[in-house]
Coordinates of C-alpha atoms in Angstrom, one line a residue:
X236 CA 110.9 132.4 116.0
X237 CA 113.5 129.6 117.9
X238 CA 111.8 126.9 119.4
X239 CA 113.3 126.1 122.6
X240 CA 111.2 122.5 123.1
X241 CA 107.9 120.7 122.2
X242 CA 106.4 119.3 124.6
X243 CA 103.3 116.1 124.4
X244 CA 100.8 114.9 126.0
X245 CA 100.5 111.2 126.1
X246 CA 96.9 109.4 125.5
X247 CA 95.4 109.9 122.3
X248 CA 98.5 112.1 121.1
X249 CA 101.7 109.9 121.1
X250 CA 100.0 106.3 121.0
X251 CA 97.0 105.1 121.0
X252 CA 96.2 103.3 124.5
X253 CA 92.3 103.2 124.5
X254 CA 91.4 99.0 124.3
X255 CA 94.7 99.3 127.4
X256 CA 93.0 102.7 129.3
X257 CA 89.3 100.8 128.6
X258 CA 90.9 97.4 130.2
X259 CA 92.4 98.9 133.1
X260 CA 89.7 100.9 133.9
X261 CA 87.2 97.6 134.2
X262 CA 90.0 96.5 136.5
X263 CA 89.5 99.3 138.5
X264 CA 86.2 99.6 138.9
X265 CA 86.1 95.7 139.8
X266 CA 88.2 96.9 142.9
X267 CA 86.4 100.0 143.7
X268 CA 82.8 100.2 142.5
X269 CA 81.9 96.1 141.4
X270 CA 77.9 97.5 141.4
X271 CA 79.6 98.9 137.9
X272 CA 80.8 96.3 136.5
X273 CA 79.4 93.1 134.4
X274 CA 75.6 93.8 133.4
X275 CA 76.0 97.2 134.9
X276 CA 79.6 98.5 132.9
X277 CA 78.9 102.0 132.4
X278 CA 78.2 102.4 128.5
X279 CA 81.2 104.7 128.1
X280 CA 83.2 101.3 128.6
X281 CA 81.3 99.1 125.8
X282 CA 83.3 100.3 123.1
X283 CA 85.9 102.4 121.9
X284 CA 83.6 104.7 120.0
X285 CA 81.6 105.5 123.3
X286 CA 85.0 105.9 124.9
X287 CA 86.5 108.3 122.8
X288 CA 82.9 110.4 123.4
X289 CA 83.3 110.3 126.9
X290 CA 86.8 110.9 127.4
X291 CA 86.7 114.1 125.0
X292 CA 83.3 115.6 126.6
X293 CA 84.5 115.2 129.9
X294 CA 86.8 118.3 130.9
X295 CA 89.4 116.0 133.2
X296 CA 89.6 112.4 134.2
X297 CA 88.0 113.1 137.5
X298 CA 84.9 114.1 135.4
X299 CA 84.9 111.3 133.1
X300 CA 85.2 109.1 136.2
X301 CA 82.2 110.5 137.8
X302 CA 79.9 112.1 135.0
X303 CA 80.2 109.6 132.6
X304 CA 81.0 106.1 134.6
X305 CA 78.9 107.1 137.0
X306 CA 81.7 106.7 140.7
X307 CA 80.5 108.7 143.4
X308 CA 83.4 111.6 144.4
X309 CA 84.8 108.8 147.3
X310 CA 85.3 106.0 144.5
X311 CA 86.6 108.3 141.9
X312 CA 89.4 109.4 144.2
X313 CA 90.5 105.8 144.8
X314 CA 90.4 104.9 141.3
X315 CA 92.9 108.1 140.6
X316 CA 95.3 105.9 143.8
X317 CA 95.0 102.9 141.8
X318 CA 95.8 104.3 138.2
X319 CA 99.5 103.9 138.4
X320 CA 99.4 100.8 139.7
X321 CA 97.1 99.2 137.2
X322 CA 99.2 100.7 134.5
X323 CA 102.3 99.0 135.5
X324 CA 100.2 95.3 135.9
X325 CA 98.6 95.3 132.7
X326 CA 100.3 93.9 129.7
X327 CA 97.4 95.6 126.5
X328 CA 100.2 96.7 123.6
X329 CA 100.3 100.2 123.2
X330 CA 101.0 101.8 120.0
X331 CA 102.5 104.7 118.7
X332 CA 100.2 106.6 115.9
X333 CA 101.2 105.8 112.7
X334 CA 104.1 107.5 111.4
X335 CA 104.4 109.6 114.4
X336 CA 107.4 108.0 115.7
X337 CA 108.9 109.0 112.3
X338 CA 108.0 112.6 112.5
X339 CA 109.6 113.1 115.3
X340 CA 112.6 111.9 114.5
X341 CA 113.0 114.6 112.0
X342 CA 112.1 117.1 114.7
X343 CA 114.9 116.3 117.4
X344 CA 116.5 119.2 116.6
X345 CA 115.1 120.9 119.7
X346 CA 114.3 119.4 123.0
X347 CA 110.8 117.2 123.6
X348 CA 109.6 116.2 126.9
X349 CA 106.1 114.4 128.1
X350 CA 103.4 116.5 130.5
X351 CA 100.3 113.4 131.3
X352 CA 98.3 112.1 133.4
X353 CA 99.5 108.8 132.4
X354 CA 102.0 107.4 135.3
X355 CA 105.9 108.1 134.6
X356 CA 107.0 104.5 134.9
X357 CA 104.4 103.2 132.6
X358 CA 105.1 106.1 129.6
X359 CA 109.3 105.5 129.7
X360 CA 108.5 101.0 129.8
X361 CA 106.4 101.8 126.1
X362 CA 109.1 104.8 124.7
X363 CA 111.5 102.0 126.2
X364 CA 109.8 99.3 123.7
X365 CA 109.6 101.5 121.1
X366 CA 113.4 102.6 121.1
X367 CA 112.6 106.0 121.6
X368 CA 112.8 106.5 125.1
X369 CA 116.4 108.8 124.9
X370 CA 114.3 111.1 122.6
X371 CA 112.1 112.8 125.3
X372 CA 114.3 114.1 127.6
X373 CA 111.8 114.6 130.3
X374 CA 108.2 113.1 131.5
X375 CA 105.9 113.8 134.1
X376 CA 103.3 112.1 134.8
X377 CA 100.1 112.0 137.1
X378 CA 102.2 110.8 140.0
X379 CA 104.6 113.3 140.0
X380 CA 102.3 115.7 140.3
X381 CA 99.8 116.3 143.5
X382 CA 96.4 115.2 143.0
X383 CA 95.0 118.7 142.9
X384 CA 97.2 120.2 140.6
X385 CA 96.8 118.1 137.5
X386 CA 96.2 119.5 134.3
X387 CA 94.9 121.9 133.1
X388 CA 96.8 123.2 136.4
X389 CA 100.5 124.3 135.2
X390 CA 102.4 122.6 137.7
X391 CA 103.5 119.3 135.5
X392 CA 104.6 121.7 132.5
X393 CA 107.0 123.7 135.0
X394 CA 108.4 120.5 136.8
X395 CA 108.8 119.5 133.2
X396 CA 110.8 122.3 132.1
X397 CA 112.4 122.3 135.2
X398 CA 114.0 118.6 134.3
X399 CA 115.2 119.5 131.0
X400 CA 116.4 123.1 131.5
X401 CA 117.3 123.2 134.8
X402 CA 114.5 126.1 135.4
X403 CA 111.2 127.2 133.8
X404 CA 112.1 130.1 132.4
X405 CA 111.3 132.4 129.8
X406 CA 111.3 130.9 126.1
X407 CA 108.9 129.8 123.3
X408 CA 107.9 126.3 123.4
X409 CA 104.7 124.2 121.9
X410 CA 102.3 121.8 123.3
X411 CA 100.4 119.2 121.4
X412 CA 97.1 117.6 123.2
X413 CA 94.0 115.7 121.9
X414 CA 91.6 117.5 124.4
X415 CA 90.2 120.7 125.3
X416 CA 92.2 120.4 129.1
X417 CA 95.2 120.1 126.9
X418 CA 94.7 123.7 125.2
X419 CA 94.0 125.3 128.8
X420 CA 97.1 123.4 129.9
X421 CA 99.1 125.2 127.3
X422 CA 97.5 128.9 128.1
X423 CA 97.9 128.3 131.8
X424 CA 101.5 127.6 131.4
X425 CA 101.8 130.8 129.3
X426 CA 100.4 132.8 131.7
X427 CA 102.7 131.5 134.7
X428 CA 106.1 131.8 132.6
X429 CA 105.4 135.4 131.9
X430 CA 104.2 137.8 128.8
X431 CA 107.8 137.5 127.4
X432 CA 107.0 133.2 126.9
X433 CA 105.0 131.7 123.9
X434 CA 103.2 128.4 124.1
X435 CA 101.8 127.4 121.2
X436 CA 98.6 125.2 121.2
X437 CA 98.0 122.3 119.2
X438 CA 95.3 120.3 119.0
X439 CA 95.6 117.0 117.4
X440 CA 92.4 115.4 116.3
X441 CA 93.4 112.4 114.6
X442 CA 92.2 110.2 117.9
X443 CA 88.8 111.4 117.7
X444 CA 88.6 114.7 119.1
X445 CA 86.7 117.5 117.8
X446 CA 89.0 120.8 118.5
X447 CA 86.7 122.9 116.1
X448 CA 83.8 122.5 119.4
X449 CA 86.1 123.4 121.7
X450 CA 85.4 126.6 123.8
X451 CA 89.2 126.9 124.3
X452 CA 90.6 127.1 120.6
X453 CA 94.2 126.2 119.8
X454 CA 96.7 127.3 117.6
X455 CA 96.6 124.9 115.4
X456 CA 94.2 121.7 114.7
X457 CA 95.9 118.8 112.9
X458 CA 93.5 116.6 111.7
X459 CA 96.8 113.8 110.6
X460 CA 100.2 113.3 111.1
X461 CA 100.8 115.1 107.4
X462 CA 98.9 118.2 109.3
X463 CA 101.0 117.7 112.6
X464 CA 104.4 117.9 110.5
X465 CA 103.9 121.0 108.6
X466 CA 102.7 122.6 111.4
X467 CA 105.9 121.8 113.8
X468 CA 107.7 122.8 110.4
X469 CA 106.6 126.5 110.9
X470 CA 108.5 126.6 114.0
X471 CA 111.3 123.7 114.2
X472 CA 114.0 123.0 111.3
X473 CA 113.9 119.4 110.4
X474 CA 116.6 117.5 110.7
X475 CA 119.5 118.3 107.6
X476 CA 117.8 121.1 107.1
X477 CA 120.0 123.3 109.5

């Protein structure tokens, strides 16, 4: 089968940003709800453990803002306005996964692009540090995309097509994820590009996800980046392999 792109989430799948996500998240909530902050820091924000819990139990961001940090529907809406901006402010490194930088460099045989809730700006500044940034030759983020149509809502992975391609058209493509909206992401998009399109689901669990509890399974679970690579190696020709 040809492989016409793979496309990424961001958080949890690419780098690891949890102590920068945890950090700008107190920041918000300082702005927008200070009842939860010091003494009162919802637990989910205590440690990264508790994090990674939360942020794979709750089915979108919206959720995690309200079920698990506890902002009333009002609050959670103007902590989604402030995301982007936070992002940009605050200087926590972020990381790429181990070895993951390397493994897709032997896989730029066919087109990669970036589909997150993560803001634009803020994802090409950290591919920018990295030296990596001409390897994705599209992202969306949670700002180009209107508030109501985030993922697992297909819109982002056909603007994202759109950008490298020109159209979002029929083809074969995969997506990678660390969470369960990521998997409905990929089957949504499948379903909009037609029954002559594949999207391939993978789950990635090496950021503390559980894919095996998932009600929507992927494709493919890969537990580490040795798992990731042999799995993009049933569909993409590495690099002097061609």
């Amino acid at each position: 089968m040809k492989l016409d792109a793979t496309l990424w989430d961001y958080d949890g799948t690419l780098v690891n940003s949890v102590p920068k996500n945890i950090d700008i998240t107190k920041n918000i909530l300082a702005e927008v709800a200070p009842h939860l902050t010091g003494d009162n820091l919802p637990r989910y924000l205590r440690s990264e453990a508790d994090y990674h819990y939360a942020n794979h139990a709750a089915k979108n961001w919206q959720a995690l803002y309200v079920d698990y940090y506890g902002l009333s529907q009002a609050e959670m809406l103007q902590a989604g306005s402030l995301w982007a901006k936070h992002q940009e402010m605050n200087r926590t490194a972020v990381h790429f996964f181990d070895g993951l930088a390397q493994l897709i460099a032997t896989f730029l045989t066919v087109p990669h692009g970036i589909c997150s809730q993560n803001s634009q700006r803020n994802i090409r500044s950290v591919l920018a540090q990295h030296g990596v940034n001409e390897w994705f030759h599209s992202v969306v983020g949670y700002d180009d995309v209107p508030a109501q149509m985030q993922k697992p809502h297909p819109c982002g992975g056909l603007k994202c097509l759109e950008s490298m391609f020109g159209q979002a058209s029929e083809g074969s493509l995969i997506y990678i994820g660390d969470h369960e909206a990521d998997v409905q992401f990929a089957r949504n998009l499948q379903e909009v590009l037609g029954k002559d399109s594949r999207v391939i689901s993978v789950a990635v669990a090496y950021s503390h996800s559980a894919p095996e509890r998932w009600a929507s399974s992927p494709d493919h679970i890969a537990h580490d980046i040795a798992e990731l690579r042999a799995i993009l190696g049933l569909y993409v020709t590495p690099a002097g392999e061609q």
